[in-house]
Amino acid sequence: MAALDKGSIVAVVGSGAMGSGIAQVAASAGHQVLLFDTRTEAADKAITEIGKTYAKLVEKGRMDATAADEARARLKRIASLQETAGAALVVEAIVENLDAKRALFTELEGIVGEDCILATNTSSISVTAIAAPLRHPERLVGMHFFNPVPLMALVEVISGIATSKEVADTVYATAEAWGKNPVHAKSTPGFIVNRVARPYYAEALRLLLEQAAEPATIDAVLRDCGGFRMGPFELMDLIGHDVNFSVTNSVYNAYFGDPRFTPSILQQELVNAGFLGRKTGRGFYRYGEGVEKPAPQTESLQPRPESVALIGSESGQLDPLAARIAAAGFDMAREETLDATPGFLCGGAAVYLTDGRTATERAAEAWHDDTVVYDLLLDAAGATRIALARADQCSMDAYNAVVGMFQAAGFAVTRLDDVPGMAVMRTVAMLANEAADAVNQGVCSALAVDIAMRKGVNYPRGPLAWADSVGLEHIVAVLANLATSYGEDRYRVSPLLRRKIAANPHGATFHA
């Protein structure tokens, strides 16, 4: 299906941050854009600000001056919805309220031509529900942009039950022509991003509740070990806890209380206190002039151990980290142990990648008191930090030898309390699990969910691609062990993950 012709008119209803951003992108792509707002002065201001943005882009060499002038000339404020009559596409970006959106589209249906596509920028309301009162619900589609619209590449193209395939395909092609990365999605609670992203916040909040570490430490681990651009606590502070908590509650209620989306009492308390994050000067962190952000916990420098050996079966998964440790001058001989799990032996301590069990459980089950587990690394060769957890039985001498080994290899070492699955691993496993369920339930494709999470929320890797890298068997083991530890349906394994492994036990992937 072809994109809308550049000669066609695009109307945008609502001139807030989202509406003005959509108008800017559409005008830059060559369309005449009609901008409507019930507040005339707001629409005028939006067009003025867009013009200033174009001027800044020209000044920075990111836009040709002639192109900027032409794009600005294509923007027009209209005084009434009646002036949208000639539009080929109307994009709604008004208040997030079902009744308001229904009323708007019902009015628009009596104004625009039969071939005009109606699109809603809703981030959370059912597209099916919005379209229900229309005479022709098949022409209404979700076109969910992300803020700031000109900079964020993702557009979720959301089909309600009645949305025609031709309409969804046209909007997809149009978004692509506008320089965006569109993905198709089915109208389900949270669509792709707001659903799949819930574990990023939920697992961090549970780690804090269980006193695994302070917010600054957990944030540092997710950033420095996991490669996420922002840690979950600083991100929640930026979003606003009222907004983030509301979205979590919305998804939780929409899925009829599925424990996978259970809101956190910690975040409820912040909302109750009015500590909403940056906008109020206090959330998990304090903000304001002269306020210093807390430093993450980092272990003190320990002596370099005399030797490090490889243990267990050979595993390619261990290779990048083993190579980095070997480069620090350790000979990395292989030693035989009863446990075939790949790992390291250092100062008498067995060191393993977390599999969702606590180090204490692993030590008890292996009859090896000196057991240490480490958290998942996005890039073992380039990571600046590594997180460790020590079994309760493990001696401090053995643990310090492991700390010294990783410090010798150039890592800052952070210690987490011995919680199941640590921080990065359990977060990635839950993100992958939710992504797999979205695919299994026909919300989107595996490729779409990875594009959505990279382009919509800047994840360093799509959750299913990350699961492929870690190994689906390991992801399932982590989830199963978390479920055993907590006894909660929250950690149930997606049927699609189990099916993938059953079809190819030693090489299952989502992306061949």
Short mmCIF file of C-alpha atoms in Angstrom, two decimals:
data_model
loop_
_atom_site.label_atom_id
_atom_site.label_comp_id
_atom_site.label_asym_id
_atom_site.label_seq_id
_atom_site.Cartn_x
_atom_site.Cartn_y
_atom_site.Cartn_z
CA MET A 1 0.00 0.00 0.00
CA ALA A 2 1.35 3.42 -1.00
CA ALA A 3 1.82 6.36 1.33
CA LEU A 4 -0.43 9.39 1.06
CA ASP A 5 0.60 11.63 -1.79
CA LYS A 6 2.60 14.68 -0.67
CA GLY A 7 0.02 16.88 -2.31
CA SER A 8 -2.64 15.62 0.09
CA ILE A 9 -3.72 17.63 3.13
CA VAL A 10 -3.04 16.48 6.67
CA ALA A 11 -5.09 17.99 9.49
CA VAL A 12 -3.96 17.82 13.12
CA VAL A 13 -6.42 18.43 15.94
CA GLY A 14 -4.73 19.56 19.14
CA SER A 15 -1.67 21.82 19.29
CA GLY A 16 0.05 20.60 22.45
CA ALA A 17 3.47 18.98 22.45
CA MET A 18 2.26 15.93 20.52
CA GLY A 19 0.02 17.75 18.07
CA SER A 20 2.59 20.41 17.20
CA GLY A 21 5.26 17.74 16.81
CA ILE A 22 3.07 15.76 14.41
CA ALA A 23 2.31 18.93 12.46
CA GLN A 24 6.02 19.73 12.20
CA VAL A 25 6.88 16.25 10.90
CA ALA A 26 4.03 16.22 8.36
CA ALA A 27 4.92 19.68 7.04
CA SER A 28 8.59 18.72 6.78
CA ALA A 29 7.54 15.69 4.72
CA GLY A 30 5.83 17.94 2.16
CA HIS A 31 2.18 18.02 3.20
CA GLN A 32 0.00 21.06 3.64
CA VAL A 33 -0.90 20.90 7.32
CA LEU A 34 -4.00 22.34 8.92
CA LEU A 35 -3.68 22.79 12.67
CA PHE A 36 -6.80 23.16 14.80
CA ASP A 37 -7.19 23.83 18.49
CA THR A 38 -10.22 25.09 20.40
CA ARG A 39 -7.78 27.66 21.82
CA THR A 40 -6.88 29.76 18.80
CA GLU A 41 -3.92 31.35 20.54
CA ALA A 42 -2.47 27.90 21.31
CA ALA A 43 -2.49 26.91 17.64
CA ASP A 44 -0.88 30.23 16.64
CA LYS A 45 1.78 29.78 19.29
CA ALA A 46 2.47 26.23 18.12
CA ILE A 47 3.06 27.35 14.54
CA THR A 48 5.35 30.16 15.74
CA GLU A 49 7.36 27.67 17.79
CA ILE A 50 7.60 25.25 14.88
CA GLY A 51 8.97 28.09 12.76
CA LYS A 52 11.59 28.78 15.44
CA THR A 53 12.50 25.09 15.45
CA TYR A 54 13.00 25.15 11.68
CA ALA A 55 15.23 28.21 12.06
CA LYS A 56 17.37 26.43 14.66
CA LEU A 57 17.70 23.40 12.38
CA VAL A 58 18.89 25.69 9.57
CA GLU A 59 21.33 27.38 11.94
CA LYS A 60 22.78 23.99 12.92
CA GLY A 61 23.04 22.85 9.30
CA ARG A 62 20.42 20.13 9.73
CA MET A 63 17.90 21.67 7.32
CA ASP A 64 18.15 23.65 4.12
CA ALA A 65 16.93 27.24 4.48
CA THR A 66 14.65 27.00 1.45
CA ALA A 67 13.18 23.72 2.68
CA ALA A 68 12.57 25.30 6.09
CA ASP A 69 10.75 28.28 4.56
CA GLU A 70 8.62 25.99 2.39
CA ALA A 71 7.74 23.74 5.32
CA ARG A 72 6.77 26.72 7.45
CA ALA A 73 4.59 28.04 4.61
CA ARG A 74 2.72 24.72 4.51
CA LEU A 75 1.51 25.18 8.09
CA LYS A 76 -1.87 26.86 8.53
CA ARG A 77 -4.00 27.44 11.60
CA ILE A 78 -7.70 26.82 10.97
CA ALA A 79 -10.51 28.34 12.98
CA SER A 80 -13.03 25.48 12.82
CA LEU A 81 -13.19 21.74 12.19
CA GLN A 82 -15.25 22.47 9.07
CA GLU A 83 -12.01 23.51 7.36
CA THR A 84 -10.74 19.90 7.55
CA ALA A 85 -13.22 18.92 4.82
CA GLY A 86 -10.51 18.43 2.19
CA ALA A 87 -8.05 16.49 4.35
CA ALA A 88 -6.84 13.04 3.38
CA LEU A 89 -5.72 12.31 6.94
CA VAL A 90 -6.84 13.80 10.26
CA VAL A 91 -4.68 13.03 13.27
CA GLU A 92 -6.20 13.62 16.70
CA ALA A 93 -3.91 14.66 19.57
CA ILE A 94 -6.34 15.93 22.19
CA VAL A 95 -6.93 15.06 25.84
CA GLU A 96 -6.62 11.35 26.74
CA ASN A 97 -10.32 10.84 27.35
CA LEU A 98 -12.53 8.31 25.58
CA ASP A 99 -15.67 10.44 25.49
CA ALA A 100 -13.79 13.47 24.14
CA LYS A 101 -12.16 11.43 21.38
CA ARG A 102 -15.42 9.76 20.40
CA ALA A 103 -17.17 13.11 20.21
CA LEU A 104 -14.42 14.57 18.03
CA PHE A 105 -14.35 11.72 15.53
CA THR A 106 -18.14 11.59 15.35
CA GLU A 107 -18.11 15.27 14.40
CA LEU A 108 -15.26 14.81 11.94
CA GLU A 109 -17.07 11.94 10.22
CA GLY A 110 -19.78 14.39 9.20
CA ILE A 111 -17.23 16.82 7.76
CA VAL A 112 -14.44 14.96 5.93
CA GLY A 113 -14.70 13.02 2.70
CA GLU A 114 -15.45 9.30 2.55
CA ASP A 115 -11.83 8.43 1.77
CA CYS A 116 -10.33 10.47 4.61
CA ILE A 117 -8.41 8.42 7.17
CA LEU A 118 -9.05 9.23 10.84
CA ALA A 119 -6.13 8.58 13.18
CA THR A 120 -5.87 8.81 16.95
CA ASN A 121 -2.60 9.45 18.76
CA THR A 122 -3.92 7.78 21.91
CA SER A 123 -1.27 6.14 24.08
CA SER A 124 -3.59 3.98 26.14
CA ILE A 125 -7.25 4.02 25.06
CA SER A 126 -8.67 1.17 22.99
CA VAL A 127 -8.80 2.10 19.30
CA THR A 128 -11.74 -0.27 18.99
CA ALA A 129 -13.61 1.66 21.68
CA ILE A 130 -12.87 5.05 20.11
CA ALA A 131 -14.16 3.86 16.73
CA ALA A 132 -17.28 2.12 18.06
CA PRO A 133 -19.79 5.02 17.59
CA LEU A 134 -18.68 5.81 14.02
CA ARG A 135 -20.69 4.93 10.94
CA HIS A 136 -17.45 3.78 9.31
CA PRO A 137 -15.19 2.51 12.12
CA GLU A 138 -13.02 0.75 9.54
CA ARG A 139 -11.32 4.04 8.64
CA LEU A 140 -10.14 4.85 12.17
CA VAL A 141 -6.64 3.72 13.13
CA GLY A 142 -4.17 4.39 15.92
CA MET A 143 -1.13 6.45 14.96
CA HIS A 144 0.78 6.59 18.23
CA PHE A 145 3.82 8.88 18.09
CA PHE A 146 6.35 9.21 20.89
CA ASN A 147 7.48 12.43 22.53
CA PRO A 148 9.31 14.47 21.29
CA VAL A 149 7.73 13.58 17.96
CA PRO A 150 10.38 15.12 15.65
CA LEU A 151 13.16 13.17 17.40
CA MET A 152 11.56 9.83 18.29
CA ALA A 153 11.48 7.42 15.38
CA LEU A 154 8.74 5.04 16.46
CA VAL A 155 5.10 5.14 15.37
CA GLU A 156 2.78 2.38 16.57
CA VAL A 157 0.14 1.82 13.87
CA ILE A 158 -2.70 0.30 15.86
CA SER A 159 -5.59 -1.59 14.35
CA GLY A 160 -8.87 -1.90 16.23
CA ILE A 161 -11.23 -4.77 15.52
CA ALA A 162 -12.93 -2.80 12.75
CA THR A 163 -9.85 -1.06 11.25
CA SER A 164 -9.37 -2.03 7.60
CA LYS A 165 -6.04 -3.47 6.55
CA GLU A 166 -5.83 -0.94 3.72
CA VAL A 167 -6.13 1.97 6.14
CA ALA A 168 -3.50 0.54 8.51
CA ASP A 169 -1.14 -0.17 5.61
CA THR A 170 -1.57 3.34 4.20
CA VAL A 171 -0.80 4.94 7.57
CA TYR A 172 2.20 2.61 8.00
CA ALA A 173 3.57 3.63 4.57
CA THR A 174 2.87 7.30 5.31
CA ALA A 175 4.72 7.19 8.62
CA GLU A 176 7.62 5.54 6.81
CA ALA A 177 7.58 8.29 4.17
CA TRP A 178 7.76 10.80 7.03
CA GLY A 179 11.06 9.27 8.13
CA LYS A 180 9.65 7.21 10.98
CA ASN A 181 10.02 3.55 11.96
CA PRO A 182 6.41 2.32 12.06
CA VAL A 183 5.27 -1.01 13.49
CA HIS A 184 1.90 -2.69 13.23
CA ALA A 185 0.11 -3.53 16.47
CA LYS A 186 -3.27 -4.83 17.55
CA SER A 187 -5.38 -2.69 19.85
CA THR A 188 -4.72 -4.30 23.22
CA PRO A 189 -3.94 -2.65 26.59
CA GLY A 190 -0.65 -0.76 26.40
CA PHE A 191 -0.23 -1.64 22.70
CA ILE A 192 3.46 -2.68 22.39
CA VAL A 193 5.69 -0.24 24.25
CA ASN A 194 3.53 0.62 27.27
CA ARG A 195 2.87 -3.08 27.82
CA VAL A 196 6.30 -4.57 27.25
CA ALA A 197 8.07 -1.81 29.21
CA ARG A 198 6.20 -2.49 32.48
CA PRO A 199 8.84 -4.94 33.86
CA TYR A 200 11.57 -2.31 33.52
CA TYR A 201 9.89 -0.38 36.31
CA ALA A 202 8.24 -3.27 38.16
CA GLU A 203 11.36 -5.37 38.72
CA ALA A 204 13.37 -2.36 39.87
CA LEU A 205 10.64 -1.43 42.35
CA ARG A 206 10.58 -4.98 43.68
CA LEU A 207 14.38 -4.98 44.03
CA LEU A 208 14.12 -1.80 46.06
CA LEU A 209 11.30 -3.23 48.17
CA GLU A 210 13.49 -6.26 48.94
CA GLN A 211 16.45 -4.01 49.82
CA ALA A 212 18.69 -5.36 47.08
CA ALA A 213 20.29 -1.91 46.84
CA GLU A 214 19.47 1.80 46.86
CA PRO A 215 17.97 3.49 43.75
CA ALA A 216 21.29 5.04 42.67
CA THR A 217 22.98 1.64 42.75
CA ILE A 218 20.23 -0.18 40.85
CA ASP A 219 20.17 2.64 38.27
CA ALA A 220 23.95 2.38 37.83
CA VAL A 221 23.75 -1.39 37.33
CA LEU A 222 21.02 -1.10 34.69
CA ARG A 223 22.99 1.63 32.89
CA ASP A 224 26.58 0.46 33.24
CA CYS A 225 26.00 -3.30 33.07
CA GLY A 226 22.80 -3.45 31.03
CA GLY A 227 23.45 -0.55 28.67
CA PHE A 228 20.11 1.18 29.26
CA ARG A 229 20.25 4.91 28.66
CA MET A 230 18.57 5.73 31.97
CA GLY A 231 18.10 3.66 35.09
CA PRO A 232 14.49 2.84 36.06
CA PHE A 233 14.33 5.15 39.07
CA GLU A 234 15.73 8.21 37.31
CA LEU A 235 13.43 7.44 34.37
CA MET A 236 10.35 7.21 36.62
CA ASP A 237 11.36 10.51 38.20
CA LEU A 238 11.60 12.05 34.73
CA ILE A 239 8.24 10.66 33.54
CA GLY A 240 6.50 11.60 36.78
CA HIS A 241 5.24 9.06 39.27
CA ASP A 242 1.64 10.15 38.86
CA VAL A 243 1.87 9.40 35.13
CA ASN A 244 3.91 6.20 35.43
CA PHE A 245 1.75 4.82 38.25
CA SER A 246 -1.41 5.68 36.33
CA VAL A 247 -0.23 3.82 33.23
CA THR A 248 0.72 0.78 35.31
CA ASN A 249 -2.70 0.78 36.98
CA SER A 250 -4.40 1.19 33.60
CA VAL A 251 -2.60 -1.83 32.12
CA TYR A 252 -3.13 -3.86 35.32
CA ASN A 253 -6.86 -3.17 35.36
CA ALA A 254 -7.24 -3.68 31.62
CA TYR A 255 -5.74 -7.16 31.98
CA PHE A 256 -8.17 -7.92 34.83
CA GLY A 257 -5.57 -7.90 37.58
CA ASP A 258 -2.89 -10.00 35.92
CA PRO A 259 -0.12 -10.18 38.58
CA ARG A 260 2.49 -9.55 35.91
CA PHE A 261 1.40 -5.89 35.92
CA THR A 262 0.82 -5.42 39.67
CA PRO A 263 1.52 -1.82 40.73
CA SER A 264 4.07 -1.14 43.48
CA ILE A 265 3.18 0.07 46.97
CA LEU A 266 6.44 2.04 46.93
CA GLN A 267 5.32 4.09 43.95
CA GLN A 268 1.86 4.47 45.47
CA GLU A 269 3.49 5.98 48.56
CA LEU A 270 5.44 8.48 46.44
CA VAL A 271 2.24 9.55 44.71
CA ASN A 272 0.44 9.82 48.06
CA ALA A 273 3.25 12.04 49.36
CA GLY A 274 3.23 14.24 46.26
CA PHE A 275 6.83 13.24 45.50
CA LEU A 276 6.24 12.97 41.76
CA GLY A 277 9.83 13.29 40.54
CA ARG A 278 11.61 16.13 38.81
CA LYS A 279 8.50 18.26 38.40
CA THR A 280 7.98 18.48 42.17
CA GLY A 281 11.66 18.50 43.15
CA ARG A 282 11.54 15.10 44.78
CA GLY A 283 10.91 11.49 43.79
CA PHE A 284 13.38 8.69 44.35
CA TYR A 285 15.95 11.47 44.14
CA ARG A 286 15.91 15.10 45.26
CA TYR A 287 16.25 17.87 42.68
CA GLY A 288 17.21 21.49 42.94
CA GLU A 289 20.16 23.82 43.01
CA GLY A 290 23.12 22.36 44.85
CA VAL A 291 21.56 18.92 45.32
CA GLU A 292 24.04 16.14 44.56
CA LYS A 293 22.88 12.82 43.18
CA PRO A 294 23.86 9.87 45.42
CA ALA A 295 26.78 7.75 44.25
CA PRO A 296 26.19 4.05 43.53
CA GLN A 297 27.65 1.47 45.89
CA THR A 298 31.08 0.41 44.66
CA GLU A 299 33.33 -2.10 46.38
CA SER A 300 36.68 -0.92 47.71
CA LEU A 301 39.83 -2.03 45.93
CA GLN A 302 40.81 -5.62 46.72
CA PRO A 303 44.12 -7.45 46.09
CA ARG A 304 44.56 -9.19 42.80
CA PRO A 305 44.02 -12.97 43.22
CA GLU A 306 46.85 -15.33 42.38
CA SER A 307 44.95 -17.34 39.80
CA VAL A 308 41.67 -17.72 37.97
CA ALA A 309 40.47 -20.93 36.34
CA LEU A 310 37.60 -21.87 34.04
CA ILE A 311 35.18 -24.48 35.35
CA GLY A 312 32.26 -26.42 33.95
CA SER A 313 31.49 -27.15 30.33
CA GLU A 314 32.77 -24.94 27.55
CA SER A 315 30.32 -22.19 26.60
CA GLY A 316 30.50 -19.48 23.98
CA GLN A 317 28.39 -17.30 26.27
CA LEU A 318 31.33 -17.07 28.67
CA ASP A 319 33.93 -16.22 26.01
CA PRO A 320 33.83 -12.37 26.00
CA LEU A 321 34.10 -12.13 29.78
CA ALA A 322 36.75 -14.88 29.95
CA ALA A 323 38.76 -13.07 27.27
CA ARG A 324 38.64 -9.82 29.25
CA ILE A 325 39.79 -11.55 32.44
CA ALA A 326 42.54 -13.38 30.54
CA ALA A 327 43.69 -10.06 29.09
CA ALA A 328 44.31 -8.90 32.67
CA GLY A 329 47.08 -11.47 32.87
CA PHE A 330 45.33 -14.58 34.25
CA ASP A 331 46.20 -17.86 32.53
CA MET A 332 42.61 -19.21 32.73
CA ALA A 333 43.47 -22.92 33.01
CA ARG A 334 40.50 -25.27 33.13
CA GLU A 335 39.73 -27.19 36.31
CA GLU A 336 37.38 -30.11 36.78
CA THR A 337 34.40 -29.66 39.13
CA LEU A 338 31.26 -31.67 39.88
CA ASP A 339 29.07 -28.84 38.57
CA ALA A 340 29.04 -28.66 34.76
CA THR A 341 27.75 -25.08 34.73
CA PRO A 342 30.23 -22.78 32.95
CA GLY A 343 31.95 -20.34 35.28
CA PHE A 344 35.16 -19.31 37.02
CA LEU A 345 37.05 -20.51 40.06
CA CYS A 346 38.77 -17.74 41.99
CA GLY A 347 40.13 -17.82 45.54
CA GLY A 348 38.15 -20.98 46.14
CA ALA A 349 34.89 -19.30 45.06
CA ALA A 350 32.78 -20.68 42.23
CA VAL A 351 31.54 -17.76 40.12
CA TYR A 352 28.51 -18.12 37.84
CA LEU A 353 26.20 -16.00 35.73
CA THR A 354 22.90 -15.74 37.61
CA ASP A 355 20.23 -18.21 36.53
CA GLY A 356 17.45 -16.75 38.66
CA ARG A 357 18.38 -18.59 41.85
CA THR A 358 20.07 -16.81 44.71
CA ALA A 359 23.75 -17.46 45.27
CA THR A 360 22.74 -18.88 48.66
CA GLU A 361 20.47 -21.47 47.03
CA ARG A 362 23.13 -22.42 44.51
CA ALA A 363 25.73 -22.82 47.24
CA ALA A 364 23.43 -25.10 49.23
CA GLU A 365 22.46 -27.21 46.23
CA ALA A 366 26.07 -27.60 45.02
CA TRP A 367 27.53 -28.16 48.51
CA HIS A 368 29.97 -25.33 47.76
CA ASP A 369 29.67 -22.56 50.35
CA ASP A 370 31.94 -20.12 48.52
CA THR A 371 29.60 -19.24 45.67
CA VAL A 372 29.25 -15.86 43.94
CA VAL A 373 26.92 -14.95 41.06
CA TYR A 374 27.27 -12.05 38.65
CA ASP A 375 24.65 -10.14 36.72
CA LEU A 376 24.07 -10.06 32.97
CA LEU A 377 26.27 -7.73 30.89
CA LEU A 378 25.16 -6.23 27.59
CA ASP A 379 28.78 -5.96 26.46
CA ALA A 380 31.27 -7.92 28.55
CA ALA A 381 34.18 -6.42 26.63
CA GLY A 382 33.18 -2.80 27.13
CA ALA A 383 31.10 -2.67 30.33
CA THR A 384 32.49 -0.42 33.07
CA ARG A 385 30.70 -2.09 35.98
CA ILE A 386 29.73 -5.59 37.09
CA ALA A 387 27.26 -6.53 39.83
CA LEU A 388 27.89 -9.44 42.20
CA ALA A 389 25.87 -11.26 44.85
CA ARG A 390 27.50 -13.38 47.55
CA ALA A 391 25.98 -16.51 49.09
CA ASP A 392 25.28 -16.09 52.79
CA GLN A 393 27.65 -19.03 53.40
CA CYS A 394 30.45 -17.52 51.33
CA SER A 395 33.53 -16.34 53.23
CA MET A 396 34.57 -12.72 52.83
CA ASP A 397 38.07 -13.83 51.79
CA ALA A 398 36.66 -15.83 48.88
CA TYR A 399 34.27 -13.04 47.92
CA ASN A 400 37.02 -10.41 48.03
CA ALA A 401 39.15 -12.55 45.74
CA VAL A 402 36.32 -12.46 43.17
CA VAL A 403 36.03 -8.70 43.60
CA GLY A 404 39.78 -8.39 43.03
CA MET A 405 39.56 -10.51 39.87
CA PHE A 406 36.92 -8.29 38.30
CA GLN A 407 38.67 -5.11 39.41
CA ALA A 408 41.89 -6.38 37.79
CA ALA A 409 39.87 -6.81 34.58
CA GLY A 410 38.85 -3.13 34.71
CA PHE A 411 35.39 -3.32 36.28
CA ALA A 412 33.95 -1.19 39.02
CA VAL A 413 32.30 -3.81 41.23
CA THR A 414 28.89 -3.33 42.83
CA ARG A 415 27.48 -5.69 45.38
CA LEU A 416 23.74 -6.42 45.40
CA ASP A 417 22.05 -8.25 48.21
CA ASP A 418 21.40 -11.88 47.28
CA VAL A 419 18.01 -11.53 45.58
CA PRO A 420 16.80 -13.98 42.91
CA GLY A 421 17.89 -13.07 39.39
CA MET A 422 19.81 -9.93 40.40
CA ALA A 423 18.93 -6.74 38.45
CA VAL A 424 19.76 -6.81 34.73
CA MET A 425 19.07 -10.53 34.23
CA ARG A 426 15.64 -10.58 35.81
CA THR A 427 14.68 -7.35 34.04
CA VAL A 428 15.78 -8.63 30.62
CA ALA A 429 14.11 -12.01 31.23
CA MET A 430 10.82 -10.33 32.12
CA LEU A 431 11.01 -7.91 29.19
CA ALA A 432 11.65 -10.85 26.85
CA ASN A 433 8.84 -12.84 28.43
CA GLU A 434 6.35 -10.00 27.98
CA ALA A 435 7.53 -9.45 24.41
CA ALA A 436 7.11 -13.16 23.67
CA ASP A 437 3.58 -13.09 25.06
CA ALA A 438 2.73 -10.06 22.90
CA VAL A 439 3.88 -12.00 19.84
CA ASN A 440 2.10 -15.16 21.00
CA GLN A 441 -1.15 -13.23 21.39
CA GLY A 442 -0.94 -11.65 17.95
CA VAL A 443 -0.34 -8.11 19.15
CA CYS A 444 2.68 -7.72 16.88
CA SER A 445 5.53 -9.61 15.25
CA ALA A 446 8.86 -10.47 16.89
CA LEU A 447 10.59 -7.94 14.65
CA ALA A 448 8.02 -5.26 15.49
CA VAL A 449 8.41 -5.64 19.25
CA ASP A 450 12.19 -5.30 19.03
CA ILE A 451 11.94 -2.24 16.77
CA ALA A 452 9.34 -0.71 19.09
CA MET A 453 11.43 -1.08 22.23
CA ARG A 454 14.61 0.22 20.59
CA LYS A 455 13.02 3.14 18.77
CA GLY A 456 10.26 4.00 21.23
CA VAL A 457 12.12 3.83 24.56
CA ASN A 458 15.76 3.61 23.43
CA TYR A 459 16.50 0.12 24.78
CA PRO A 460 20.04 -0.92 23.86
CA ARG A 461 18.74 -4.13 22.29
CA GLY A 462 15.30 -5.47 21.44
CA PRO A 463 14.09 -7.82 24.21
CA LEU A 464 13.72 -10.83 21.91
CA ALA A 465 17.08 -10.21 20.24
CA TRP A 466 18.54 -10.00 23.75
CA ALA A 467 16.87 -13.29 24.66
CA ASP A 468 18.44 -14.83 21.56
CA SER A 469 21.84 -13.56 22.67
CA VAL A 470 21.51 -14.88 26.24
CA GLY A 471 19.92 -18.12 25.04
CA LEU A 472 16.21 -18.90 25.30
CA GLU A 473 16.95 -21.87 27.54
CA HIS A 474 18.73 -19.62 30.03
CA ILE A 475 15.91 -17.04 29.93
CA VAL A 476 13.34 -19.75 30.65
CA ALA A 477 15.51 -21.12 33.48
CA VAL A 478 15.70 -17.64 35.03
CA LEU A 479 11.93 -17.18 34.83
CA ALA A 480 11.24 -20.67 36.21
CA ASN A 481 13.61 -20.10 39.12
CA LEU A 482 12.04 -16.72 39.85
CA ALA A 483 8.61 -18.37 39.86
CA THR A 484 9.88 -21.03 42.28
CA SER A 485 11.48 -18.45 44.56
CA TYR A 486 8.42 -16.20 44.74
CA GLY A 487 5.62 -18.70 44.15
CA GLU A 488 3.86 -16.16 41.96
CA ASP A 489 2.12 -16.34 38.60
CA ARG A 490 3.87 -13.04 37.83
CA TYR A 491 6.89 -15.04 36.59
CA ARG A 492 5.04 -17.63 34.51
CA VAL A 493 6.88 -18.50 31.30
CA SER A 494 5.34 -17.47 27.98
CA PRO A 495 4.08 -20.53 26.07
CA LEU A 496 5.89 -19.23 22.99
CA LEU A 497 9.27 -19.42 24.75
CA ARG A 498 8.63 -23.03 25.72
CA ARG A 499 7.43 -23.84 22.21
CA LYS A 500 10.55 -22.33 20.63
CA ILE A 501 12.79 -24.45 22.85
CA ALA A 502 10.77 -27.62 22.25
CA ALA A 503 11.13 -27.11 18.48
CA ASN A 504 14.90 -26.55 18.70
CA PRO A 505 16.24 -27.48 22.18
CA HIS A 506 19.81 -26.26 21.64
CA GLY A 507 19.44 -23.42 19.17
CA ALA A 508 16.04 -21.78 19.61
CA THR A 509 15.85 -18.15 18.47
CA PHE A 510 13.31 -15.50 17.56
CA HIS A 511 15.53 -14.00 14.88
CA ALA A 512 17.43 -16.53 12.77
#
